[in-house]
PDB file of C-alpha atoms in Angstrom:
ATOM      1  CA  MET F  30       8.062   3.358  -2.721  1.00  0.00           C
ATOM      2  CA  PHE F  31       9.157  -0.259  -2.347  1.00  0.00           C
ATOM      3  CA  PRO F  32      12.442  -0.342  -0.414  1.00  0.00           C
ATOM      4  CA  LEU F  33      15.186  -2.889  -1.044  1.00  0.00           C
ATOM      5  CA  MET F  34      17.742  -3.408   1.688  1.00  0.00           C
ATOM      6  CA  ASN F  35      21.227  -4.887   1.723  1.00  0.00           C
ATOM      7  CA  ARG F  36      21.810  -4.682   5.471  1.00  0.00           C
ATOM      8  CA  PRO F  37      20.616  -2.544   8.407  1.00  0.00           C
ATOM      9  CA  SER F  38      21.615   1.070   8.007  1.00  0.00           C
ATOM     10  CA  LYS F  39      24.115   2.637  10.412  1.00  0.00           C
ATOM     11  CA  GLU F  40      23.990   6.043   8.781  1.00  0.00           C
ATOM     12  CA  GLY F  41      20.374   6.952   9.420  1.00  0.00           C
ATOM     13  CA  ASN F  42      18.574   9.634   7.451  1.00  0.00           C
ATOM     14  CA  LYS F  43      21.133  11.126   5.100  1.00  0.00           C
ATOM     15  CA  ARG F  44      21.005  14.860   5.739  1.00  0.00           C
ATOM     16  CA  GLY F  45      17.255  15.158   5.410  1.00  0.00           C
ATOM     17  CA  THR F  46      17.020  13.478   2.003  1.00  0.00           C
ATOM     18  CA  GLY F  47      14.600  10.833   3.268  1.00  0.00           C
ATOM     19  CA  LYS F  48      17.038   8.120   2.173  1.00  0.00           C
ATOM     20  CA  TYR F  49      19.055   5.795   4.393  1.00  0.00           C
ATOM     21  CA  GLY F  50      22.432   4.175   3.983  1.00  0.00           C
ATOM     22  CA  ASN F  51      22.506   0.759   2.286  1.00  0.00           C
ATOM     23  CA  ILE F  52      18.802   1.002   1.419  1.00  0.00           C
ATOM     24  CA  ILE F  53      17.702   1.362  -2.191  1.00  0.00           C
ATOM     25  CA  ASP F  54      14.277   2.846  -2.887  1.00  0.00           C
ATOM     26  CA  MET F  55      12.430   1.468  -5.883  1.00  0.00           C
ATOM     27  CA  ASN F  56      10.339   4.416  -6.993  1.00  0.00           C
ATOM     28  CA  CYS F  57       6.909   3.498  -8.269  1.00  0.00           C
ATOM     29  CA  GLY F  58       4.488   5.825  -9.981  1.00  0.00           C
ATOM     30  CA  PRO F  59       2.051   6.166 -12.872  1.00  0.00           C
ATOM     31  CA  GLU F  60       4.941   6.261 -15.321  1.00  0.00           C
ATOM     32  CA  ASN F  61       5.871   2.638 -14.504  1.00  0.00           C
ATOM     33  CA  ASN F  62       2.401   1.406 -13.561  1.00  0.00           C
ATOM     34  CA  PHE F  63       3.377   1.471  -9.873  1.00  0.00           C
ATOM     35  CA  PHE F  64       5.892  -1.331 -10.357  1.00  0.00           C
ATOM     36  CA  PRO F  65       9.652  -0.745 -10.160  1.00  0.00           C
ATOM     37  CA  ASP F  66      11.887  -0.861 -13.204  1.00  0.00           C
ATOM     38  CA  LEU F  67      13.912  -3.905 -12.180  1.00  0.00           C
ATOM     39  CA  SER F  68      16.396  -3.400 -15.016  1.00  0.00           C
ATOM     40  CA  VAL F  69      17.953  -0.461 -13.156  1.00  0.00           C
ATOM     41  CA  ILE F  70      17.869  -1.953  -9.649  1.00  0.00           C
ATOM     42  CA  PRO F  71      21.201  -3.291  -8.316  1.00  0.00           C
ATOM     43  CA  ARG F  72      21.470  -6.588  -6.511  1.00  0.00           C
ATOM     44  CA  THR F  73      20.374  -6.667  -2.858  1.00  0.00           C
ATOM     45  CA  ASP F  74      20.197  -9.386  -0.229  1.00  0.00           C
ATOM     46  CA  ILE F  75      16.601  -8.636   0.780  1.00  0.00           C
ATOM     47  CA  ILE F  76      13.688  -7.261  -1.228  1.00  0.00           C
ATOM     48  CA  PHE F  77      10.717  -5.899   0.725  1.00  0.00           C
ATOM     49  CA  PHE F  78       7.565  -5.851  -1.405  1.00  0.00           C
ATOM     50  CA  CYS F  79       3.960  -5.120  -0.422  1.00  0.00           C
ATOM     51  CA  SER F  80       0.913  -5.931  -2.575  1.00  0.00           C
ATOM     52  CA  PRO F  81      -1.620  -4.417  -2.460  1.00  0.00           C
ATOM     53  CA  ASN F  82       0.539  -1.618  -1.197  1.00  0.00           C
ATOM     54  CA  ASN F  83       0.149   1.269   1.169  1.00  0.00           C
ATOM     55  CA  PRO F  84      -0.088   4.159   0.306  1.00  0.00           C
ATOM     56  CA  MET F  85      -0.977   3.692  -3.354  1.00  0.00           C
ATOM     57  CA  GLY F  86      -3.492   0.874  -3.002  1.00  0.00           C
ATOM     58  CA  HIS F  87      -2.047  -0.833  -6.086  1.00  0.00           C
ATOM     59  CA  ALA F  88      -1.927  -4.634  -6.468  1.00  0.00           C
ATOM     60  CA  ALA F  89       0.845  -6.137  -8.583  1.00  0.00           C
ATOM     61  CA  SER F  90      -0.261  -8.218 -11.558  1.00  0.00           C
ATOM     62  CA  ARG F  91       0.688 -11.838 -12.083  1.00  0.00           C
ATOM     63  CA  GLN F  92       3.150 -10.853 -14.794  1.00  0.00           C
ATOM     64  CA  GLN F  93       4.755  -8.244 -12.555  1.00  0.00           C
ATOM     65  CA  LEU F  94       5.216 -10.762  -9.739  1.00  0.00           C
ATOM     66  CA  LYS F  95       6.714 -13.257 -12.186  1.00  0.00           C
ATOM     67  CA  GLN F  96       9.281 -10.596 -13.064  1.00  0.00           C
ATOM     68  CA  LEU F  97       9.989 -10.017  -9.377  1.00  0.00           C
ATOM     69  CA  VAL F  98      10.499 -13.733  -8.685  1.00  0.00           C
ATOM     70  CA  GLU F  99      12.836 -14.095 -11.669  1.00  0.00           C
ATOM     71  CA  PHE F 100      14.736 -10.995 -10.551  1.00  0.00           C
ATOM     72  CA  ALA F 101      15.211 -12.485  -7.072  1.00  0.00           C
ATOM     73  CA  LYS F 102      16.346 -15.813  -8.497  1.00  0.00           C
ATOM     74  CA  SER F 103      18.891 -14.272 -10.836  1.00  0.00           C
ATOM     75  CA  ASN F 104      20.304 -12.110  -8.025  1.00  0.00           C
ATOM     76  CA  GLU F 105      20.062 -14.715  -5.245  1.00  0.00           C
ATOM     77  CA  SER F 106      17.904 -12.338  -3.220  1.00  0.00           C
ATOM     78  CA  ILE F 107      15.161 -13.159  -0.724  1.00  0.00           C
ATOM     79  CA  ILE F 108      11.761 -11.497  -1.131  1.00  0.00           C
ATOM     80  CA  VAL F 109       9.875 -10.545   2.025  1.00  0.00           C
ATOM     81  CA  TYR F 110       6.351 -10.253   0.650  1.00  0.00           C
ATOM     82  CA  ASP F 111       3.717  -8.386   2.683  1.00  0.00           C
ATOM     83  CA  SER F 112       0.184  -9.491   1.751  1.00  0.00           C
ATOM     84  CA  SER F 113      -1.645  -7.800   4.623  1.00  0.00           C
ATOM     85  CA  TYR F 114      -4.132  -6.105   2.268  1.00  0.00           C
ATOM     86  CA  SER F 115      -4.763  -9.143   0.042  1.00  0.00           C
ATOM     87  CA  ALA F 116      -8.367  -9.580   1.251  1.00  0.00           C
ATOM     88  CA  TYR F 117      -9.206  -6.254  -0.400  1.00  0.00           C
ATOM     89  CA  ILE F 118      -8.228  -7.358  -3.915  1.00  0.00           C
ATOM     90  CA  ARG F 119     -11.221  -7.063  -6.264  1.00  0.00           C
ATOM     91  CA  ASP F 120      -9.683  -8.225  -9.553  1.00  0.00           C
ATOM     92  CA  ILE F 121      -7.581 -11.212 -10.659  1.00  0.00           C
ATOM     93  CA  SER F 122      -4.332  -9.933  -9.133  1.00  0.00           C
ATOM     94  CA  PRO F 123      -2.554 -12.633  -7.081  1.00  0.00           C
ATOM     95  CA  ARG F 124      -3.302 -12.613  -3.368  1.00  0.00           C
ATOM     96  CA  SER F 125      -0.103 -14.462  -2.509  1.00  0.00           C
ATOM     97  CA  ILE F 126       3.413 -14.505  -3.900  1.00  0.00           C
ATOM     98  CA  PHE F 127       3.201 -18.287  -3.764  1.00  0.00           C
ATOM     99  CA  GLU F 128       0.724 -18.245  -6.645  1.00  0.00           C
ATOM    100  CA  ILE F 129       3.804 -17.585  -8.783  1.00  0.00           C
ATOM    101  CA  PRO F 130       5.792 -20.666  -9.880  1.00  0.00           C
ATOM    102  CA  GLY F 131       9.200 -20.784  -8.221  1.00  0.00           C
ATOM    103  CA  ALA F 132       8.324 -18.273  -5.508  1.00  0.00           C
ATOM    104  CA  LYS F 133       8.843 -20.827  -2.737  1.00  0.00           C
ATOM    105  CA  GLU F 134      12.516 -20.857  -3.635  1.00  0.00           C
ATOM    106  CA  VAL F 135      12.995 -17.111  -3.125  1.00  0.00           C
ATOM    107  CA  ALA F 136      10.224 -15.694  -0.935  1.00  0.00           C
ATOM    108  CA  ILE F 137       8.918 -15.351   2.609  1.00  0.00           C
ATOM    109  CA  GLU F 138       5.337 -14.142   2.979  1.00  0.00           C
ATOM    110  CA  ILE F 139       4.095 -12.164   5.963  1.00  0.00           C
ATOM    111  CA  SER F 140       0.525 -11.160   6.696  1.00  0.00           C
ATOM    112  CA  SER F 141      -1.700  -9.969   9.504  1.00  0.00           C
ATOM    113  CA  LEU F 142      -5.237  -9.657  10.793  1.00  0.00           C
ATOM    114  CA  SER F 143      -4.575  -5.949  11.388  1.00  0.00           C
ATOM    115  CA  LYS F 144      -6.004  -4.900   8.023  1.00  0.00           C
ATOM    116  CA  PHE F 145      -8.332  -7.803   7.306  1.00  0.00           C
ATOM    117  CA  ALA F 146     -10.082  -7.787  10.680  1.00  0.00           C
ATOM    118  CA  GLY F 147      -9.209  -4.427  12.224  1.00  0.00           C
ATOM    119  CA  PHE F 148      -6.774  -6.078  14.632  1.00  0.00           C
ATOM    120  CA  THR F 149      -4.437  -3.090  14.729  1.00  0.00           C
ATOM    121  CA  GLY F 150      -3.064  -2.916  18.276  1.00  0.00           C
ATOM    122  CA  VAL F 151      -4.122  -6.468  19.170  1.00  0.00           C
ATOM    123  CA  ARG F 152      -1.328  -7.851  16.968  1.00  0.00           C
ATOM    124  CA  LEU F 153      -1.915 -11.202  15.365  1.00  0.00           C
ATOM    125  CA  GLY F 154      -0.270 -12.287  12.149  1.00  0.00           C
ATOM    126  CA  TRP F 155       1.666 -15.062  10.485  1.00  0.00           C
ATOM    127  CA  THR F 156       4.772 -15.774   8.429  1.00  0.00           C
ATOM    128  CA  VAL F 157       5.221 -18.457   5.777  1.00  0.00           C
ATOM    129  CA  VAL F 158       8.805 -19.640   5.283  1.00  0.00           C
ATOM    130  CA  PRO F 159       8.911 -22.446   2.674  1.00  0.00           C
ATOM    131  CA  GLU F 160      11.215 -25.401   3.170  1.00  0.00           C
ATOM    132  CA  GLU F 161      12.416 -24.815  -0.388  1.00  0.00           C
ATOM    133  CA  LEU F 162      13.914 -21.442   0.563  1.00  0.00           C
ATOM    134  CA  LYS F 163      17.639 -21.883   1.163  1.00  0.00           C
ATOM    135  CA  TYR F 164      20.778 -19.800   1.403  1.00  0.00           C
ATOM    136  CA  SER F 165      23.396 -20.056  -1.346  1.00  0.00           C
ATOM    137  CA  ASN F 166      25.183 -22.714   0.712  1.00  0.00           C
ATOM    138  CA  GLY F 167      22.052 -24.878   0.808  1.00  0.00           C
ATOM    139  CA  PHE F 168      21.148 -24.239   4.468  1.00  0.00           C
ATOM    140  CA  PRO F 169      17.347 -23.888   4.963  1.00  0.00           C
ATOM    141  CA  VAL F 170      16.202 -20.392   5.944  1.00  0.00           C
ATOM    142  CA  ILE F 171      13.374 -21.893   8.031  1.00  0.00           C
ATOM    143  CA  LYS F 172      15.883 -23.241  10.567  1.00  0.00           C
ATOM    144  CA  ASP F 173      17.282 -19.781  11.264  1.00  0.00           C
ATOM    145  CA  PHE F 174      13.794 -18.295  11.360  1.00  0.00           C
ATOM    146  CA  ASN F 175      12.578 -20.946  13.789  1.00  0.00           C
ATOM    147  CA  ARG F 176      15.533 -20.337  16.099  1.00  0.00           C
ATOM    148  CA  ILE F 177      14.981 -16.570  16.147  1.00  0.00           C
ATOM    149  CA  VAL F 178      11.233 -16.829  16.752  1.00  0.00           C
ATOM    150  CA  CYS F 179      11.573 -19.448  19.485  1.00  0.00           C
ATOM    151  CA  THR F 180      14.215 -17.320  21.207  1.00  0.00           C
ATOM    152  CA  CYS F 181      12.548 -13.898  20.961  1.00  0.00           C
ATOM    153  CA  PHE F 182       8.814 -14.642  20.971  1.00  0.00           C
ATOM    154  CA  ASN F 183       6.582 -16.566  23.338  1.00  0.00           C
ATOM    155  CA  GLY F 184       3.563 -16.587  21.057  1.00  0.00           C
ATOM    156  CA  ALA F 185       0.445 -14.460  20.606  1.00  0.00           C
ATOM    157  CA  SER F 186      -1.747 -13.891  23.651  1.00  0.00           C
ATOM    158  CA  SER F 187      -4.707 -16.185  24.257  1.00  0.00           C
ATOM    159  CA  ILE F 188      -7.076 -13.249  23.749  1.00  0.00           C
ATOM    160  CA  ALA F 189      -5.583 -12.443  20.338  1.00  0.00           C
ATOM    161  CA  GLN F 190      -5.710 -16.092  19.289  1.00  0.00           C
ATOM    162  CA  ALA F 191      -9.346 -16.405  20.367  1.00  0.00           C
ATOM    163  CA  GLY F 192     -10.177 -13.299  18.363  1.00  0.00           C
ATOM    164  CA  GLY F 193      -8.383 -14.712  15.343  1.00  0.00           C
ATOM    165  CA  LEU F 194     -10.323 -17.979  15.535  1.00  0.00           C
ATOM    166  CA  ALA F 195     -13.578 -16.020  15.735  1.00  0.00           C
ATOM    167  CA  CYS F 196     -12.586 -14.064  12.614  1.00  0.00           C
ATOM    168  CA  LEU F 197     -11.934 -17.286  10.710  1.00  0.00           C
ATOM    169  CA  SER F 198     -15.164 -18.986  11.745  1.00  0.00           C
ATOM    170  CA  THR F 199     -17.896 -19.230   9.105  1.00  0.00           C
ATOM    171  CA  ASN F 200     -19.969 -16.373  10.519  1.00  0.00           C
ATOM    172  CA  GLY F 201     -16.948 -14.285  11.465  1.00  0.00           C
ATOM    173  CA  TYR F 202     -15.360 -14.580   8.050  1.00  0.00           C
ATOM    174  CA  GLN F 203     -18.582 -13.591   6.303  1.00  0.00           C
ATOM    175  CA  ALA F 204     -19.000 -10.601   8.595  1.00  0.00           C
ATOM    176  CA  LEU F 205     -15.472  -9.435   7.815  1.00  0.00           C
ATOM    177  CA  CYS F 206     -16.035  -9.845   4.072  1.00  0.00           C
ATOM    178  CA  ASN F 207     -19.094  -7.606   4.430  1.00  0.00           C
ATOM    179  CA  VAL F 208     -17.008  -4.985   6.223  1.00  0.00           C
ATOM    180  CA  ILE F 209     -14.346  -5.140   3.503  1.00  0.00           C
ATOM    181  CA  ASP F 210     -17.026  -4.637   0.824  1.00  0.00           C
ATOM    182  CA  TYR F 211     -18.272  -1.645   2.822  1.00  0.00           C
ATOM    183  CA  TYR F 212     -14.826  -0.030   2.935  1.00  0.00           C
ATOM    184  CA  MET F 213     -14.235  -0.658  -0.756  1.00  0.00           C
ATOM    185  CA  GLU F 214     -17.551   0.998  -1.572  1.00  0.00           C
ATOM    186  CA  ASN F 215     -16.337   3.948   0.506  1.00  0.00           C
ATOM    187  CA  ALA F 216     -13.211   4.035  -1.666  1.00  0.00           C
ATOM    188  CA  LYS F 217     -15.309   3.978  -4.830  1.00  0.00           C
ATOM    189  CA  ILE F 218     -17.319   6.957  -3.593  1.00  0.00           C
ATOM    190  CA  MET F 219     -14.122   8.932  -3.036  1.00  0.00           C
ATOM    191  CA  VAL F 220     -12.535   7.902  -6.351  1.00  0.00           C
ATOM    192  CA  ASP F 221     -15.692   8.694  -8.336  1.00  0.00           C
ATOM    193  CA  GLY F 222     -15.801  12.126  -6.754  1.00  0.00           C
ATOM    194  CA  PHE F 223     -12.198  12.938  -7.637  1.00  0.00           C
ATOM    195  CA  GLU F 224     -12.542  11.537 -11.149  1.00  0.00           C
ATOM    196  CA  SER F 225     -15.601  13.755 -11.689  1.00  0.00           C
ATOM    197  CA  LEU F 226     -13.221  16.696 -11.231  1.00  0.00           C
ATOM    198  CA  ASP F 227     -10.738  15.177 -13.695  1.00  0.00           C
ATOM    199  CA  LEU F 228      -8.017  14.985 -11.051  1.00  0.00           C
ATOM    200  CA  ASN F 229      -5.030  12.634 -11.084  1.00  0.00           C
ATOM    201  CA  VAL F 230      -6.351   9.900  -8.807  1.00  0.00           C
ATOM    202  CA  TYR F 231      -4.962   6.394  -8.326  1.00  0.00           C
ATOM    203  CA  GLY F 232      -5.757   3.434  -6.102  1.00  0.00           C
ATOM    204  CA  GLY F 233      -9.044   2.630  -4.410  1.00  0.00           C
ATOM    205  CA  LYS F 234      -9.490  -0.475  -6.584  1.00  0.00           C
ATOM    206  CA  ASN F 235      -7.703  -3.197  -4.610  1.00  0.00           C
ATOM    207  CA  ALA F 236      -7.160  -1.457  -1.273  1.00  0.00           C
ATOM    208  CA  PRO F 237      -9.069   1.225   0.648  1.00  0.00           C
ATOM    209  CA  TYR F 238      -6.484   3.917  -0.071  1.00  0.00           C
ATOM    210  CA  ILE F 239      -6.653   6.703  -2.637  1.00  0.00           C
ATOM    211  CA  TRP F 240      -3.436   8.270  -3.957  1.00  0.00           C
ATOM    212  CA  LEU F 241      -4.112  11.793  -5.206  1.00  0.00           C
ATOM    213  CA  HIS F 242      -1.545  13.684  -7.268  1.00  0.00           C
ATOM    214  CA  PHE F 243      -0.989  17.443  -7.281  1.00  0.00           C
ATOM    215  CA  PRO F 244       1.825  17.974  -9.829  1.00  0.00           C
ATOM    216  CA  GLY F 245       4.269  20.701  -8.875  1.00  0.00           C
ATOM    217  CA  SER F 246       2.908  21.022  -5.339  1.00  0.00           C
ATOM    218  CA  SER F 247       4.433  20.078  -2.009  1.00  0.00           C
ATOM    219  CA  SER F 248       2.545  17.208  -0.395  1.00  0.00           C
ATOM    220  CA  TRP F 249       2.893  18.871   3.010  1.00  0.00           C
ATOM    221  CA  SER F 250       1.492  22.130   1.620  1.00  0.00           C
ATOM    222  CA  VAL F 251      -1.491  20.333   0.114  1.00  0.00           C
ATOM    223  CA  PHE F 252      -2.036  18.452   3.379  1.00  0.00           C
ATOM    224  CA  THR F 253      -1.921  21.680   5.403  1.00  0.00           C
ATOM    225  CA  GLU F 254      -4.235  23.557   3.069  1.00  0.00           C
ATOM    226  CA  ILE F 255      -6.837  20.773   3.026  1.00  0.00           C
ATOM    227  CA  LEU F 256      -6.705  20.508   6.818  1.00  0.00           C
ATOM    228  CA  LYS F 257      -7.214  24.249   7.242  1.00  0.00           C
ATOM    229  CA  LYS F 258      -9.949  24.632   4.636  1.00  0.00           C
ATOM    230  CA  THR F 259     -11.937  21.399   5.131  1.00  0.00           C
ATOM    231  CA  ASN F 260     -10.970  20.049   8.590  1.00  0.00           C
ATOM    232  CA  ILE F 261     -10.059  16.750   6.932  1.00  0.00           C
ATOM    233  CA  VAL F 262      -6.870  14.900   7.830  1.00  0.00           C
ATOM    234  CA  THR F 263      -5.051  13.305   4.898  1.00  0.00           C
ATOM    235  CA  VAL F 264      -1.492  11.906   4.824  1.00  0.00           C
ATOM    236  CA  PRO F 265       1.303  13.754   2.961  1.00  0.00           C
ATOM    237  CA  GLY F 266       2.825  11.466   0.360  1.00  0.00           C
ATOM    238  CA  ARG F 267       6.316  12.694   1.229  1.00  0.00           C
ATOM    239  CA  GLY F 268       6.013  10.812   4.496  1.00  0.00           C
ATOM    240  CA  PHE F 269       6.187   7.543   2.557  1.00  0.00           C
ATOM    241  CA  GLY F 270       9.434   8.450   0.856  1.00  0.00           C
ATOM    242  CA  PRO F 271      10.877  10.882  -1.724  1.00  0.00           C
ATOM    243  CA  ALA F 272       8.734   9.455  -4.556  1.00  0.00           C
ATOM    244  CA  GLY F 273       5.608  10.454  -2.638  1.00  0.00           C
ATOM    245  CA  GLU F 274       6.258  14.166  -3.076  1.00  0.00           C
ATOM    246  CA  GLY F 275       3.289  15.890  -4.671  1.00  0.00           C
ATOM    247  CA  TYR F 276       0.819  13.234  -3.511  1.00  0.00           C
ATOM    248  CA  ILE F 277      -1.527  12.817  -0.576  1.00  0.00           C
ATOM    249  CA  ARG F 278      -3.058   9.580   0.681  1.00  0.00           C
ATOM    250  CA  ILE F 279      -6.720   9.415   1.604  1.00  0.00           C
ATOM    251  CA  SER F 280      -8.141   6.506   3.597  1.00  0.00           C
ATOM    252  CA  ALA F 281     -11.594   5.019   3.031  1.00  0.00           C
ATOM    253  CA  PHE F 282     -11.716   3.386   6.466  1.00  0.00           C
ATOM    254  CA  GLY F 283     -14.675   5.041   8.166  1.00  0.00           C
ATOM    255  CA  GLN F 284     -18.420   5.325   8.533  1.00  0.00           C
ATOM    256  CA  ARG F 285     -20.380   5.956   5.323  1.00  0.00           C
ATOM    257  CA  GLU F 286     -21.842   9.262   6.497  1.00  0.00           C
ATOM    258  CA  HIS F 287     -18.343  10.529   7.292  1.00  0.00           C
ATOM    259  CA  ILE F 288     -17.055   9.419   3.888  1.00  0.00           C
ATOM    260  CA  LEU F 289     -19.920  11.158   2.099  1.00  0.00           C
ATOM    261  CA  GLU F 290     -19.357  14.364   4.041  1.00  0.00           C
ATOM    262  CA  ALA F 291     -15.585  14.230   3.461  1.00  0.00           C
ATOM    263  CA  SER F 292     -16.162  13.637  -0.250  1.00  0.00           C
ATOM    264  CA  ARG F 293     -18.523  16.612  -0.406  1.00  0.00           C
ATOM    265  CA  ARG F 294     -16.073  18.935   1.342  1.00  0.00           C
ATOM    266  CA  LEU F 295     -13.092  17.800  -0.704  1.00  0.00           C
ATOM    267  CA  LYS F 296     -14.937  18.123  -4.005  1.00  0.00           C
ATOM    268  CA  LEU F 297     -16.025  21.639  -3.156  1.00  0.00           C
ATOM    269  CA  TYR F 298     -12.553  22.676  -2.030  1.00  0.00           C
ATOM    270  CA  LEU F 299     -10.791  21.090  -5.021  1.00  0.00           C
ATOM    271  CA  TYR F 300     -13.329  22.495  -7.464  1.00  0.00           C
ATOM    272  CA  VAL F 301     -12.760  26.012  -6.190  1.00  0.00           C
ATOM    273  CA  GLN F 302      -8.969  25.582  -6.087  1.00  0.00           C
ATOM    274  CA  PHE F 303      -8.423  23.926  -9.452  1.00  0.00           C
ATOM    275  CA  ASP F 304     -11.413  24.639 -11.659  1.00  0.00           C
ATOM    276  CA  PHE F 305      -9.905  27.694 -13.342  1.00  0.00           C
ATOM    277  CA  GLN F 306      -6.691  25.775 -14.041  1.00  0.00           C
ATOM    278  CA  LYS F 307      -8.736  23.014 -15.633  1.00  0.00           C
ATOM    279  CA  ASP F 308     -10.567  25.558 -17.798  1.00  0.00           C
ATOM    280  CA  GLU F 309      -7.204  26.861 -19.004  1.00  0.00           C
ATOM    281  CA  ARG F 310      -6.226  23.311 -19.991  1.00  0.00           C
ATOM    282  CA  GLY F 311      -9.451  23.070 -21.941  1.00  0.00           C
ATOM    283  CA  LYS F 312     -10.908  20.287 -19.824  1.00  0.00           C
ATOM    284  CA  GLY F 313     -13.632  22.307 -18.139  1.00  0.00           C
ATOM    285  CA  GLY F 314     -14.796  22.036 -14.581  1.00  0.00           C
ATOM    286  CA  GLY F 315     -18.370  20.893 -14.837  1.00  0.00           C
ATOM    287  CA  ASN F 316     -21.288  22.352 -12.959  1.00  0.00           C
ATOM    288  CA  LEU F 317     -20.728  23.218  -9.284  1.00  0.00           C
ATOM    289  CA  ILE F 318     -24.259  22.226  -8.256  1.00  0.00           C
ATOM    290  CA  SER F 319     -23.995  18.775  -9.827  1.00  0.00           C
ATOM    291  CA  ILE F 320     -20.554  18.209  -8.295  1.00  0.00           C
ATOM    292  CA  LEU F 321     -21.858  18.851  -4.794  1.00  0.00           C
ATOM    293  CA  GLN F 322     -24.765  16.455  -5.145  1.00  0.00           C
TER     294      GLN F 322
END
């Protein structure tokens, strides 16, 4: 789910496989604690890494990021680290790659107000390129970055900048923190509901996304069935790459009454669909009345 790239692909989607030329997908799932097995990843020029990530809502631990930084150093790779969801982190997971010693020598960090402040469409973000980051010949990466940005970009609009300043004011920042807490409580409601049915549910702890697994099922089939039976739109995991097959992503962005109603519908649907299978596994399905409450 985390792609590594050597150079831009000229081959496009390879015959419907979901993979592209010169791009290496680092599959992440429960079996590797949603962090790639770096021992089997070949060297690449660029490593794209997002934490907390979308769609799984998983935040990399400090130890995992230390491994990533060491991997980049040993391979002379540059990490492009996306921290757009960092404000949603609830535990001690790092909010920035630069919390890791040595990261300034191998990483660029990008972030945005899109997720933190609901700025999607307004477009306001930032990039941190450390002076310590250099090519193998010693030339600073920041000089190339500065040239590209100054050539291709005239700066964010005044309206977007004014909105950003309002978000970072004392009152604005507190208001946004309250909204983030609200969305994370929404996620907890959804996760608790799925866990009450003993389903394979991940995420919802450090980002407002829930990653629900249906082993042996097509993610598009699950998406279609849920849409038809509950009128709820989820996102097929296959859309995020081959490793997402069998999963769907559920978002906790929304009004509380909508989240509660969606949780009620999904629990009822999933109980009816999977309760007998659970009984066969000896796990039981609980009481239907209590599940709906």
